[in-house]
Short mmCIF file of C-alpha atoms and ligand atoms in Angstrom, two decimals:
data_model
loop_
_atom_site.label_atom_id
_atom_site.label_comp_id
_atom_site.label_asym_id
_atom_site.label_seq_id
_atom_site.Cartn_x
_atom_site.Cartn_y
_atom_site.Cartn_z
CA MET A 29 121.08 -72.53 -71.54
CA SER A 30 118.27 -70.17 -72.46
CA LYS A 31 114.99 -71.71 -73.47
CA LYS A 32 114.26 -68.91 -75.89
CA ALA A 33 115.11 -68.87 -79.58
CA LEU A 34 115.52 -65.88 -81.88
CA VAL A 35 114.19 -66.01 -85.43
CA ILE A 36 115.26 -63.14 -87.69
CA GLY A 37 112.85 -62.51 -90.58
CA GLY A 38 109.12 -63.24 -90.72
CA GLY A 39 108.83 -64.59 -94.26
CA ILE A 40 107.62 -68.07 -95.02
CA ALA A 41 110.90 -69.63 -93.80
CA GLY A 42 110.94 -67.67 -90.52
CA ILE A 43 107.25 -68.33 -89.89
CA ASN A 44 107.76 -72.07 -90.22
CA ALA A 45 110.85 -72.07 -88.03
CA ALA A 46 109.00 -70.12 -85.31
CA VAL A 47 105.91 -72.34 -85.40
CA GLU A 48 107.98 -75.51 -85.26
CA LEU A 49 109.85 -74.26 -82.18
CA ALA A 50 106.66 -73.08 -80.50
CA ASN A 51 105.11 -76.50 -81.11
CA ASN A 52 108.07 -77.93 -79.21
CA ASP A 53 107.22 -75.69 -76.22
CA LYS A 54 110.03 -73.24 -76.88
CA LEU A 55 109.63 -69.49 -76.53
CA VAL A 56 110.41 -67.63 -79.71
CA ILE A 57 111.27 -64.01 -80.42
CA LEU A 58 110.47 -63.28 -84.05
CA VAL A 59 112.15 -60.11 -85.30
CA GLU A 60 110.63 -58.69 -88.48
CA LYS A 61 112.06 -55.61 -90.19
CA ASN A 62 108.74 -54.58 -91.71
CA GLY A 63 105.28 -54.03 -90.28
CA GLU A 64 103.87 -57.33 -91.55
CA LEU A 65 104.74 -61.00 -91.82
CA GLY A 66 104.98 -62.96 -95.06
CA GLY A 67 107.88 -61.32 -96.88
CA ASN A 68 107.91 -61.69 -100.64
CA VAL A 69 104.93 -64.06 -100.66
CA ASN A 70 102.78 -60.99 -99.92
CA ASP A 71 103.35 -59.97 -103.55
CA MET A 72 102.18 -63.26 -104.99
CA ALA A 73 98.94 -64.07 -106.84
CA ALA A 74 99.22 -67.83 -107.15
CA THR A 75 101.87 -70.47 -106.54
CA PHE A 76 103.44 -72.95 -108.93
CA PRO A 77 103.21 -75.86 -109.52
CA GLU A 78 99.54 -76.29 -108.53
CA LEU A 79 98.31 -72.72 -109.09
CA ASP A 80 96.96 -72.44 -105.58
CA GLU A 81 95.91 -68.95 -104.54
CA ALA A 82 98.85 -67.55 -102.60
CA GLN A 83 97.15 -65.19 -100.14
CA PRO A 84 94.81 -67.67 -98.40
CA LEU A 85 97.78 -70.05 -98.05
CA LEU A 86 99.88 -67.27 -96.57
CA ASP A 87 97.11 -66.08 -94.22
CA GLU A 88 96.87 -69.56 -92.79
CA GLN A 89 100.62 -69.54 -92.14
CA LYS A 90 100.56 -66.06 -90.61
CA SER A 91 97.75 -66.96 -88.23
CA LYS A 92 99.78 -69.88 -86.87
CA VAL A 93 102.31 -67.33 -85.62
CA GLU A 94 99.97 -64.50 -84.67
CA ASP A 95 97.75 -66.72 -82.54
CA ASN A 96 100.66 -68.43 -80.81
CA GLU A 97 101.39 -67.44 -77.22
CA ASN A 98 104.87 -68.92 -77.37
CA ILE A 99 105.83 -66.46 -80.11
CA ASP A 100 106.65 -62.82 -79.40
CA ILE A 101 106.58 -60.95 -82.71
CA LYS A 102 108.58 -57.75 -82.85
CA PHE A 103 107.57 -55.73 -85.92
CA ASN A 104 109.64 -52.88 -87.39
CA SER A 105 112.59 -54.33 -85.56
CA GLU A 106 116.17 -55.31 -86.24
CA VAL A 107 118.98 -57.08 -84.41
CA ILE A 108 121.75 -54.61 -83.54
CA SER A 109 124.25 -56.72 -81.63
CA VAL A 110 124.96 -60.32 -80.72
CA SER A 111 127.51 -61.65 -78.22
CA GLY A 112 128.08 -64.86 -76.30
CA LYS A 113 128.01 -68.37 -77.69
CA ALA A 114 125.68 -71.20 -78.68
CA GLY A 115 123.22 -71.87 -75.87
CA ASP A 116 123.88 -68.43 -74.32
CA PHE A 117 123.65 -65.59 -76.81
CA LYS A 118 123.04 -62.02 -75.64
CA VAL A 119 121.15 -60.03 -78.20
CA GLU A 120 120.19 -56.38 -78.54
CA ILE A 121 117.17 -55.58 -80.67
CA ASN A 122 115.99 -52.24 -81.93
CA GLU A 123 112.26 -52.72 -81.41
CA ASP A 124 110.41 -49.97 -83.20
CA GLY A 125 112.92 -47.36 -81.95
CA ASN A 126 113.63 -48.79 -78.48
CA THR A 127 116.60 -50.99 -77.65
CA VAL A 128 115.68 -54.19 -75.84
CA ALA A 129 118.05 -56.91 -74.56
CA GLU A 130 117.28 -60.63 -74.77
CA GLU A 131 119.02 -63.90 -73.97
CA VAL A 132 118.56 -66.73 -76.43
CA GLY A 133 120.01 -70.20 -76.90
CA ALA A 134 119.90 -70.37 -80.67
CA ILE A 135 119.37 -68.02 -83.62
CA ILE A 136 117.70 -68.77 -86.94
CA VAL A 137 118.42 -66.36 -89.79
CA ALA A 138 115.55 -66.23 -92.29
CA THR A 139 115.92 -62.80 -93.84
CA GLY A 140 115.04 -63.80 -97.38
CA PHE A 141 115.94 -62.20 -100.70
CA ASN A 142 115.63 -58.88 -102.44
CA TYR A 143 114.09 -58.69 -105.92
CA MET A 144 116.53 -56.95 -108.24
CA GLU A 145 115.42 -53.70 -109.89
CA PRO A 146 116.72 -54.19 -113.42
CA ASN A 147 117.59 -50.51 -113.89
CA ASP A 148 120.94 -51.29 -115.51
CA TYR A 149 119.21 -53.06 -118.37
CA SER A 150 118.65 -50.03 -120.56
CA GLU A 151 118.33 -52.43 -123.52
CA TYR A 152 115.04 -53.60 -122.01
CA GLY A 153 113.87 -50.09 -121.15
CA TYR A 154 112.82 -50.89 -117.59
CA SER A 155 111.65 -47.71 -115.76
CA ARG A 156 111.96 -45.81 -119.06
CA LEU A 157 109.20 -47.55 -121.04
CA ASP A 158 105.62 -47.95 -119.94
CA ASN A 159 104.52 -51.56 -120.20
CA VAL A 160 107.91 -52.99 -119.24
CA VAL A 161 107.52 -54.44 -115.75
CA THR A 162 109.25 -56.96 -113.47
CA SER A 163 107.74 -60.36 -112.71
CA GLN A 164 107.01 -59.22 -109.17
CA GLU A 165 105.08 -56.21 -110.49
CA TYR A 166 103.25 -58.59 -112.82
CA GLU A 167 102.11 -60.68 -109.82
CA ARG A 168 100.49 -57.51 -108.47
CA MET A 169 98.85 -56.89 -111.86
CA VAL A 170 97.32 -60.36 -111.70
CA MET A 171 96.06 -59.72 -108.15
CA ASN A 172 94.48 -56.32 -108.89
CA GLY A 173 93.10 -57.33 -112.28
CA ASP A 174 95.33 -55.02 -114.35
CA ILE A 175 96.26 -57.85 -116.72
CA LYS A 176 92.65 -57.96 -117.90
CA LYS A 177 93.33 -54.96 -120.12
CA TYR A 178 95.67 -57.06 -122.28
CA SER A 179 92.95 -58.88 -124.20
CA ASN A 180 93.97 -59.58 -127.81
CA SER A 181 97.47 -58.42 -126.90
CA ASN A 182 100.93 -59.92 -127.07
CA VAL A 183 102.65 -60.36 -123.73
CA VAL A 184 106.33 -61.26 -123.71
CA PHE A 185 108.09 -62.89 -120.75
CA VAL A 186 111.86 -62.46 -120.61
CA HIS A 187 113.99 -65.01 -118.75
CA CYS A 188 117.33 -64.50 -117.02
CA VAL A 189 117.31 -60.74 -116.42
CA GLY A 190 120.17 -60.08 -114.01
CA SER A 191 120.87 -63.80 -113.58
CA ARG A 192 123.51 -65.63 -115.61
CA ASP A 193 125.13 -62.29 -116.35
CA ARG A 194 128.64 -61.57 -115.09
CA VAL A 195 128.60 -57.99 -116.28
CA LYS A 196 125.39 -56.36 -115.10
CA GLY A 197 123.99 -58.95 -112.76
CA TYR A 198 124.98 -62.22 -111.10
CA ARG A 199 126.73 -65.31 -112.38
CA TYR A 200 124.22 -67.62 -110.72
CA CYS A 201 120.88 -68.87 -111.98
CA SER A 202 117.91 -67.70 -109.89
CA LYS A 203 116.51 -71.24 -110.10
CA ILE A 204 112.78 -70.58 -110.04
CA CYS A 205 112.13 -67.85 -112.62
CA CYS A 206 111.72 -70.42 -115.41
CA THR A 207 108.87 -71.92 -113.42
CA TYR A 208 107.25 -68.67 -112.25
CA SER A 209 107.44 -67.24 -115.79
CA ALA A 210 105.51 -70.29 -117.00
CA LYS A 211 103.07 -69.60 -114.17
CA HIS A 212 102.72 -66.00 -115.38
CA ALA A 213 102.10 -67.05 -118.97
CA LEU A 214 99.60 -69.63 -117.80
CA LEU A 215 97.76 -67.14 -115.57
CA LEU A 216 97.53 -64.80 -118.56
CA LYS A 217 96.00 -67.51 -120.74
CA GLN A 218 93.54 -68.40 -117.97
CA GLU A 219 92.49 -64.85 -117.11
CA VAL A 220 92.69 -63.37 -120.61
CA PRO A 221 92.28 -66.21 -123.11
CA SER A 222 92.47 -63.88 -126.12
CA ALA A 223 95.99 -62.73 -125.17
CA ASN A 224 99.08 -64.35 -126.67
CA ALA A 225 101.94 -65.34 -124.41
CA PHE A 226 105.56 -65.60 -125.59
CA VAL A 227 108.47 -66.69 -123.43
CA PHE A 228 112.10 -66.11 -124.47
CA TYR A 229 114.57 -68.46 -122.77
CA ILE A 230 118.16 -69.65 -122.82
CA ASP A 231 117.22 -73.07 -121.56
CA ILE A 232 114.28 -74.19 -119.49
CA ARG A 233 115.18 -75.08 -115.92
CA ALA A 234 112.39 -76.86 -114.13
CA LEU A 235 114.14 -77.65 -110.89
CA GLY A 236 111.54 -79.26 -108.68
CA LYS A 237 108.84 -81.88 -108.37
CA GLY A 238 106.13 -81.31 -110.96
CA TYR A 239 107.83 -78.25 -112.48
CA GLU A 240 108.73 -79.82 -115.85
CA GLU A 241 105.16 -81.01 -116.37
CA PHE A 242 103.87 -77.60 -115.27
CA ILE A 243 105.96 -75.80 -117.89
CA ARG A 244 105.13 -78.35 -120.60
CA ASP A 245 101.41 -77.89 -119.83
CA ALA A 246 101.81 -74.14 -120.42
CA ILE A 247 103.31 -74.92 -123.84
CA GLU A 248 101.19 -77.87 -124.91
CA ASP A 249 97.77 -77.19 -123.35
CA TYR A 250 97.74 -73.38 -123.18
CA GLY A 251 99.63 -72.67 -126.39
CA VAL A 252 102.30 -70.50 -124.80
CA ARG A 253 105.02 -69.99 -127.44
CA TYR A 254 108.56 -70.58 -126.17
CA ILE A 255 111.38 -69.10 -128.24
CA ARG A 256 114.95 -70.08 -127.50
CA GLY A 257 117.10 -66.98 -127.33
CA ARG A 258 117.77 -64.31 -124.76
CA VAL A 259 115.95 -61.08 -125.59
CA SER A 260 118.40 -58.56 -127.05
CA LYS A 261 116.39 -55.37 -127.05
CA VAL A 262 113.01 -53.87 -126.33
CA ILE A 263 112.36 -50.78 -128.42
CA ASN A 264 109.54 -48.29 -128.16
CA LYS A 265 107.78 -48.16 -131.51
CA GLU A 266 104.81 -45.86 -131.92
CA ASP A 267 102.28 -47.28 -129.51
CA THR A 268 103.77 -50.75 -129.15
CA LEU A 269 107.04 -52.36 -128.06
CA LEU A 270 109.31 -54.16 -130.50
CA VAL A 271 111.07 -57.15 -128.97
CA LYS A 272 114.23 -58.32 -130.73
CA ALA A 273 116.01 -61.64 -130.22
CA GLU A 274 117.53 -64.53 -132.12
CA ASN A 275 115.63 -67.76 -132.51
CA SER A 276 118.67 -69.90 -131.84
CA LEU A 277 116.87 -73.09 -132.86
CA ILE A 278 117.01 -71.98 -136.47
CA GLY A 279 119.65 -69.28 -136.20
CA ASN A 280 117.48 -66.41 -137.41
CA PRO A 281 117.02 -63.01 -135.82
CA VAL A 282 113.41 -62.53 -134.87
CA GLU A 283 111.10 -59.64 -133.99
CA LEU A 284 107.78 -59.48 -132.25
CA ASN A 285 105.38 -56.66 -131.41
CA ALA A 286 104.43 -56.65 -127.74
CA ASP A 287 101.97 -54.76 -125.58
CA LEU A 288 103.53 -55.80 -122.29
CA VAL A 289 107.03 -57.06 -121.50
CA VAL A 290 107.66 -58.86 -118.21
CA LEU A 291 111.24 -59.17 -116.93
CA ALA A 292 112.11 -62.17 -114.75
CA SER A 293 114.65 -60.32 -112.67
CA ALA A 294 117.17 -61.90 -110.33
CA MET A 295 116.55 -62.89 -106.73
CA GLU A 296 119.50 -61.23 -105.01
CA PRO A 297 120.76 -61.14 -101.40
CA GLN A 298 119.24 -58.52 -99.12
CA LYS A 299 121.16 -55.25 -99.46
CA ASP A 300 122.22 -55.39 -95.79
CA SER A 301 123.00 -59.13 -95.66
CA LYS A 302 126.73 -58.59 -95.12
CA GLU A 303 126.14 -56.15 -92.25
CA LEU A 304 123.88 -58.65 -90.50
CA ALA A 305 126.51 -61.35 -91.13
CA GLU A 306 129.03 -59.09 -89.40
CA ILE A 307 126.72 -58.59 -86.40
CA LEU A 308 126.12 -62.35 -86.14
CA GLY A 309 129.69 -63.36 -86.92
CA ILE A 310 128.67 -65.71 -89.75
CA GLU A 311 130.04 -66.09 -93.26
CA THR A 312 128.41 -65.17 -96.57
CA ASP A 313 129.29 -66.34 -100.07
CA ASP A 314 130.72 -63.86 -102.60
CA TYR A 315 127.28 -62.56 -103.47
CA GLY A 316 126.11 -61.99 -99.91
CA PHE A 317 123.92 -65.07 -99.43
CA TYR A 318 124.60 -66.79 -96.10
CA LYS A 319 126.96 -69.71 -96.32
CA GLU A 320 126.22 -73.18 -95.01
CA ALA A 321 128.73 -75.02 -92.76
CA GLN A 322 128.92 -77.69 -95.46
CA SER A 323 127.01 -77.48 -98.72
CA ASN A 324 125.90 -81.11 -99.00
CA MET A 325 125.49 -82.31 -95.44
CA GLU A 326 124.74 -79.18 -93.41
CA PRO A 327 122.23 -77.13 -95.38
CA VAL A 328 120.84 -75.23 -92.37
CA LYS A 329 123.94 -74.73 -90.19
CA SER A 330 125.76 -71.43 -90.57
CA SER A 331 129.52 -71.15 -90.12
CA LYS A 332 128.94 -70.44 -86.40
CA GLU A 333 127.65 -72.92 -83.84
CA GLY A 334 124.13 -72.18 -82.62
CA ILE A 335 123.21 -69.98 -85.60
CA PHE A 336 121.08 -71.58 -88.30
CA LEU A 337 119.93 -70.59 -91.78
CA ALA A 338 116.55 -70.98 -93.46
CA GLY A 339 115.06 -70.02 -96.80
CA SER A 340 116.09 -67.69 -99.57
CA CYS A 341 118.70 -65.84 -97.52
CA THR A 342 120.95 -68.76 -98.55
CA ALA A 343 120.18 -68.82 -102.30
CA PRO A 344 117.22 -68.24 -104.63
CA LEU A 345 114.63 -70.76 -103.48
CA GLU A 346 110.96 -71.57 -103.88
CA ILE A 347 108.42 -71.73 -101.05
CA ARG A 348 108.54 -75.47 -100.54
CA GLU A 349 112.27 -75.50 -99.91
CA SER A 350 112.15 -72.38 -97.72
CA VAL A 351 109.47 -74.03 -95.56
CA ALA A 352 111.48 -77.25 -95.30
CA MET A 353 114.59 -75.35 -94.26
CA GLY A 354 112.63 -73.39 -91.66
CA LYS A 355 111.42 -76.59 -90.07
CA ALA A 356 114.84 -78.26 -90.29
CA ALA A 357 116.56 -75.23 -88.73
CA ALA A 358 114.04 -75.28 -85.88
CA SER A 359 114.70 -78.95 -85.30
CA GLU A 360 118.48 -78.46 -85.22
CA SER A 361 118.23 -75.53 -82.80
CA LEU A 362 116.38 -77.60 -80.21
CA SER A 363 119.61 -79.03 -78.84
CA PHE A 364 120.70 -75.50 -77.79
CA LEU A 365 117.44 -74.61 -76.10
CA GLY A 366 117.85 -76.26 -72.68
CA MET B 144 117.24 -63.99 -142.24
CA LEU B 145 115.24 -61.72 -139.96
CA TYR B 146 111.64 -62.69 -139.54
CA LYS B 147 108.67 -61.44 -137.59
CA ILE B 148 106.53 -63.66 -135.41
CA GLY B 149 102.85 -63.20 -136.08
CA SER B 150 100.46 -63.80 -133.26
CA ASP B 151 97.65 -65.24 -135.32
CA GLN B 152 98.18 -68.96 -135.74
CA LYS B 153 95.17 -69.18 -138.02
CA LYS B 154 97.10 -67.19 -140.61
CA ASN B 155 99.90 -69.72 -140.42
CA ARG B 156 98.88 -71.72 -143.47
CA ILE B 157 101.63 -74.30 -143.34
CA LEU B 158 101.05 -75.05 -139.66
CA GLN B 159 97.33 -75.51 -140.28
CA LYS B 160 98.03 -77.90 -143.15
CA ILE B 161 100.50 -79.97 -141.20
CA LYS B 162 98.11 -80.12 -138.27
CA SER B 163 95.19 -81.17 -140.43
CA SER B 164 97.26 -83.95 -141.93
CA GLY B 165 97.27 -85.64 -138.54
CA ASN B 166 100.23 -83.99 -136.81
CA ASP B 167 98.69 -82.21 -133.89
CA ASN B 168 101.51 -82.78 -131.43
CA LEU B 169 104.07 -80.34 -132.83
CA ASN B 170 104.20 -78.28 -129.66
CA GLN B 171 105.24 -81.34 -127.68
CA CYS B 172 108.67 -81.28 -129.35
CA LEU B 173 111.31 -80.81 -126.65
CA GLN B 174 113.91 -79.49 -129.09
CA CYS B 175 116.19 -82.16 -127.68
CA TYR B 176 118.09 -82.63 -130.99
CA LYS B 177 117.85 -86.41 -130.93
CA CYS B 178 116.23 -86.66 -134.37
CA GLY B 179 118.98 -84.67 -136.08
CA GLY B 180 121.67 -86.88 -134.62
CA MET B 181 119.97 -90.12 -135.50
CA CYS B 182 118.68 -89.44 -139.02
CA GLN B 183 120.89 -91.21 -141.57
CA LYS B 184 120.31 -88.43 -144.05
CA SER B 185 120.61 -85.36 -141.89
CA ASP B 186 124.20 -84.66 -142.92
CA LYS B 187 122.78 -83.85 -146.34
CA PHE B 188 119.92 -81.76 -144.95
CA ASP B 189 120.03 -77.98 -144.78
CA TYR B 190 117.73 -78.10 -141.74
CA THR B 191 117.50 -80.95 -139.26
CA PRO B 192 114.02 -82.34 -138.61
CA ARG B 193 113.50 -80.28 -135.43
CA GLN B 194 114.58 -77.12 -137.29
CA ILE B 195 111.92 -77.79 -139.90
CA LEU B 196 109.42 -78.24 -137.10
CA GLU B 197 110.41 -74.96 -135.43
CA GLN B 198 109.94 -73.15 -138.75
CA ILE B 199 106.51 -74.70 -139.24
CA ILE B 200 105.45 -73.30 -135.86
CA ASP B 201 106.51 -69.82 -136.93
CA GLY B 202 105.14 -70.24 -140.48
CA LEU B 203 108.42 -69.79 -142.38
CA GLU B 204 106.84 -71.30 -145.45
CA GLU B 205 109.27 -70.15 -148.10
CA SER B 206 112.32 -71.42 -146.30
CA ILE B 207 110.72 -74.81 -145.58
CA LEU B 208 109.31 -75.45 -149.04
CA ASN B 209 112.60 -74.51 -150.66
CA SER B 210 114.70 -76.65 -148.36
CA ARG B 211 116.68 -79.69 -149.49
CA ALA B 212 115.71 -81.70 -146.42
CA ILE B 213 112.11 -82.28 -147.44
CA TRP B 214 113.26 -84.05 -150.63
CA ILE B 215 116.14 -86.01 -149.13
CA CYS B 216 114.21 -87.51 -146.22
CA GLU B 217 113.90 -91.26 -146.79
CA THR B 218 110.65 -91.44 -144.83
CA CYS B 219 112.32 -94.28 -142.98
CA ASN B 220 110.48 -93.40 -139.75
CA GLU B 221 113.51 -93.97 -137.54
CA CYS B 222 113.23 -90.48 -136.05
CA LYS B 223 109.68 -91.11 -134.90
CA ILE B 224 110.44 -94.46 -133.33
CA ASP B 225 113.08 -92.97 -131.06
CA CYS B 226 111.59 -89.50 -130.55
CA PRO B 227 110.58 -88.99 -126.89
CA VAL B 228 107.25 -87.50 -127.94
CA ALA B 229 106.76 -89.49 -131.16
CA ILE B 230 106.77 -86.62 -133.64
CA ASN B 231 105.87 -88.14 -136.99
CA PHE B 232 108.42 -86.60 -139.36
CA LYS B 233 107.82 -89.15 -142.03
CA LYS B 234 104.30 -87.81 -142.31
CA ILE B 235 105.32 -84.17 -141.89
CA MET B 236 107.95 -84.43 -144.63
CA ALA B 237 105.46 -86.15 -146.95
CA SER B 238 102.94 -83.35 -146.37
CA LEU B 239 105.60 -80.72 -147.00
CA ARG B 240 106.57 -82.35 -150.30
CA GLU B 241 102.95 -82.38 -151.26
CA ILE B 242 102.53 -78.71 -150.46
CA ALA B 243 105.73 -77.91 -152.37
CA ARG B 244 104.46 -79.87 -155.34
CA GLU B 245 101.16 -77.94 -155.25
CA GLU B 246 103.17 -74.73 -155.30
CA GLY B 247 105.12 -75.95 -158.30
CA ILE B 248 108.38 -76.14 -156.41
CA GLU B 249 110.83 -78.65 -157.91
CA PRO B 250 113.34 -80.65 -155.87
CA ASN B 251 116.51 -78.58 -155.71
CA THR B 252 118.93 -81.43 -155.02
CA GLU B 253 120.28 -84.54 -156.69
CA GLU B 254 119.77 -86.48 -153.51
CA VAL B 255 116.02 -86.78 -153.85
CA ASN B 256 114.35 -89.63 -152.00
CA ARG B 257 113.92 -92.27 -154.71
CA LYS B 258 110.68 -93.53 -153.34
CA PHE B 259 109.33 -90.06 -153.83
CA VAL B 260 110.70 -89.55 -157.37
CA LYS B 261 108.78 -92.56 -158.54
CA LYS B 262 105.62 -91.21 -157.01
CA ALA B 263 106.10 -87.66 -158.18
CA HIS B 264 104.84 -88.62 -161.59
CA CYS B 265 101.94 -90.50 -160.20
CA PRO B 266 98.81 -88.47 -159.46
CA LYS B 267 98.23 -90.40 -156.25
CA LYS B 268 99.42 -88.99 -152.94
CA GLU B 269 102.35 -90.48 -151.11
CA ASP B 270 101.57 -93.23 -148.66
CA ASP B 271 101.74 -92.51 -144.97
C1 LIG C 48 108.00 -62.98 -108.97
C2 LIG C 48 108.14 -64.14 -108.04
C3 LIG C 48 107.25 -65.20 -108.10
C4 LIG C 48 107.39 -66.30 -107.26
N1 LIG C 48 106.51 -67.33 -107.39
C5 LIG C 48 106.66 -68.43 -106.60
C6 LIG C 48 105.77 -69.54 -106.72
O1 LIG C 48 104.83 -69.52 -107.51
N2 LIG C 48 105.98 -70.65 -105.96
C7 LIG C 48 107.03 -70.72 -105.08
O2 LIG C 48 107.20 -71.75 -104.44
N3 LIG C 48 107.88 -69.67 -104.91
C8 LIG C 48 107.71 -68.53 -105.65
N4 LIG C 48 108.56 -67.46 -105.48
C9 LIG C 48 109.61 -67.55 -104.43
C10 LIG C 48 109.12 -67.11 -103.04
O3 LIG C 48 108.84 -65.73 -103.08
C11 LIG C 48 110.22 -67.41 -102.03
O4 LIG C 48 110.48 -68.80 -102.02
C12 LIG C 48 109.84 -67.04 -100.61
O5 LIG C 48 109.44 -65.70 -100.55
C13 LIG C 48 111.05 -67.26 -99.69
O6 LIG C 48 110.67 -67.01 -98.36
P1 LIG C 48 111.73 -66.49 -97.30
O7 LIG C 48 111.05 -66.52 -96.00
O8 LIG C 48 112.99 -67.22 -97.44
O9 LIG C 48 112.09 -64.98 -97.73
P2 LIG C 48 111.21 -63.66 -97.88
O10 LIG C 48 109.90 -63.93 -98.45
O11 LIG C 48 112.12 -62.70 -98.60
O12 LIG C 48 111.01 -63.14 -96.39
C14 LIG C 48 112.06 -62.59 -95.64
C15 LIG C 48 111.52 -61.77 -94.47
O13 LIG C 48 112.60 -61.33 -93.66
C16 LIG C 48 112.46 -59.95 -93.36
N5 LIG C 48 113.80 -59.39 -93.15
C17 LIG C 48 114.76 -59.17 -94.09
N6 LIG C 48 115.87 -58.68 -93.51
C18 LIG C 48 115.62 -58.58 -92.19
C19 LIG C 48 116.39 -58.15 -91.09
N7 LIG C 48 117.65 -57.73 -91.23
N8 LIG C 48 115.82 -58.19 -89.87
C20 LIG C 48 114.55 -58.60 -89.71
N9 LIG C 48 113.77 -59.04 -90.72
C21 LIG C 48 114.31 -59.03 -91.94
C22 LIG C 48 111.76 -59.40 -94.58
O14 LIG C 48 111.10 -58.17 -94.28
C23 LIG C 48 110.77 -60.53 -94.91
O15 LIG C 48 109.58 -60.41 -94.18
C24 LIG C 48 108.45 -66.35 -106.31
C25 LIG C 48 109.34 -65.27 -106.24
C26 LIG C 48 109.21 -64.19 -107.10
C27 LIG C 48 110.20 -63.07 -107.02
S1 LIG C 49 115.65 -70.16 -113.42
FE1 LIG C 49 115.48 -69.97 -115.62
S2 LIG C 49 115.00 -67.79 -115.97
FE2 LIG C 49 115.81 -67.97 -113.89
S3 LIG C 49 117.99 -67.53 -114.09
FE3 LIG C 49 117.74 -69.77 -114.16
S4 LIG C 49 117.57 -70.24 -116.35
FE4 LIG C 49 117.24 -68.03 -116.13
S1 LIG C 50 113.66 -86.12 -131.27
FE1 LIG C 50 111.52 -85.51 -131.13
S2 LIG C 50 111.42 -84.19 -129.32
FE2 LIG C 50 113.59 -84.37 -129.87
S3 LIG C 50 113.96 -82.58 -131.19
FE3 LIG C 50 113.43 -84.31 -132.54
S4 LIG C 50 111.22 -84.09 -132.84
FE4 LIG C 50 111.73 -82.86 -131.08
S1 LIG C 51 112.02 -90.18 -141.59
FE1 LIG C 51 113.24 -88.68 -142.69
S2 LIG C 51 113.88 -87.24 -141.12
FE2 LIG C 51 113.21 -89.09 -140.06
S3 LIG C 51 115.08 -90.30 -139.77
FE3 LIG C 51 114.11 -90.97 -141.66
S4 LIG C 51 115.12 -89.74 -143.25
FE4 LIG C 51 115.53 -88.74 -141.31
#
């Protein structure tokens, strides 16, 4: 059996898997498609549910990998072929243009998610209207201070864009957008107290420890107005946006003038997730997320022995769960690492 | 009926009045629907208690003050006792009746709360 492990993807899940293995004296090859570690957390201002600053937290995680002599990071790299079996995989990697061969005992897939571009939602005017942005773009606006220009303005946060939509998006719920939208409204009220925050929702899903209280604080302590009804339309009207919905709690159609509209778009599988599944010989679900060996009891085993799964390549997940899966996947791979 | 949400809560007269009459926890309502199911009178209401509350938050004054519910409510307090955030509808409904009375709005239903009818002719305010 080879002592080395291969981790594919250097986001928060892959970082934690690699560090855990290295701490157990295993050699790790960490293959990252891009030129930097951190994945989607690089685009994050602060984290729910404690509103910690995201970048210092991430830097600390990155340094654990970068300073580790057991971990060989390959940037701008991708896995091109895998053969053999658990304990003895032969892998070819395209490392920045050159093909290199490696032998590894176990593989951890931690390739994360893609954030959906809601271009099909012409009713919301994304990419057509200025001041209609995605939640991920909004995180950037918080980081670079762009939200400061919305003093005395109305900012509208739209839930479930591309999620819970069989026609233009996905049937699943993206699980954490209720909580990060509350975070966005809360950050607005903290940074720009004179701004008004409105959130339109179908139902509020606070699926984690402390999330319900976090969202209720946004409503009760920061005065964020939650309106129950999926947004129907965003219309350009002179120099503002007109948001139309139904307030389903009273059954009346409702309108609101907005200066900025933020779309909580879906977390979707990576565009190439099925190709990588083919290379690895593992199964995906219908969407393209990687499938567990058993959904209750084997959350980090893939359908193939010796290949493990971690983080949001399996489903939309928050940081905490991605980290936990990374560590669990590392622990389960140890038995294949001689 | 289509309505527009204003962003200035200070202009929301009815919300300010309800708040100043000692109901400052309106935004704690979970819209869980428990009150509407438990109220003995809600089958006669046009709006359930939580629907009244939602309209107060958005300042839909005309619709609230002309509703049947505010006159039919028995002020029995059952909804507050079992509400998970203790919204005091008894008090809210009493304040709404008072505001309606100030506006010269007459009860528009035969089912008026009898306790209130007696007091309507009395210059004193309703009890809490
Ligand atoms: C707008 C927004 C706000 C959020 N806010 C919060 C929050 O406040 N709190 C919270 O807990 N969570 C939040 N999240 C969720 C958080 O972003 C995810 O939980 C986290 O990014 C998941 O980490 P990951 O490692 O699984 O995936 P990713 O972050 O997607 O990382 C995957 C990595 O794998 C690499 N990769 C992909 N494919 C390949 C390949 N084929 N080969 C090699 N490398 C590859 C990618 O380049 C990337 O570096 C938010 C998400 C969004 C969209
Ligand atoms: S987490 Fe909330 S906003 Fe996101 S898809 Fe699910 S219900 Fe919609
Ligand atoms: S029972 Fe209380 S929390 Fe639930 S809807 Fe009624 S007022 Fe709101
Ligand atoms: S106080 Fe009024 S609204 Fe509440 S249960 Fe009694 S009658 Fe119904």
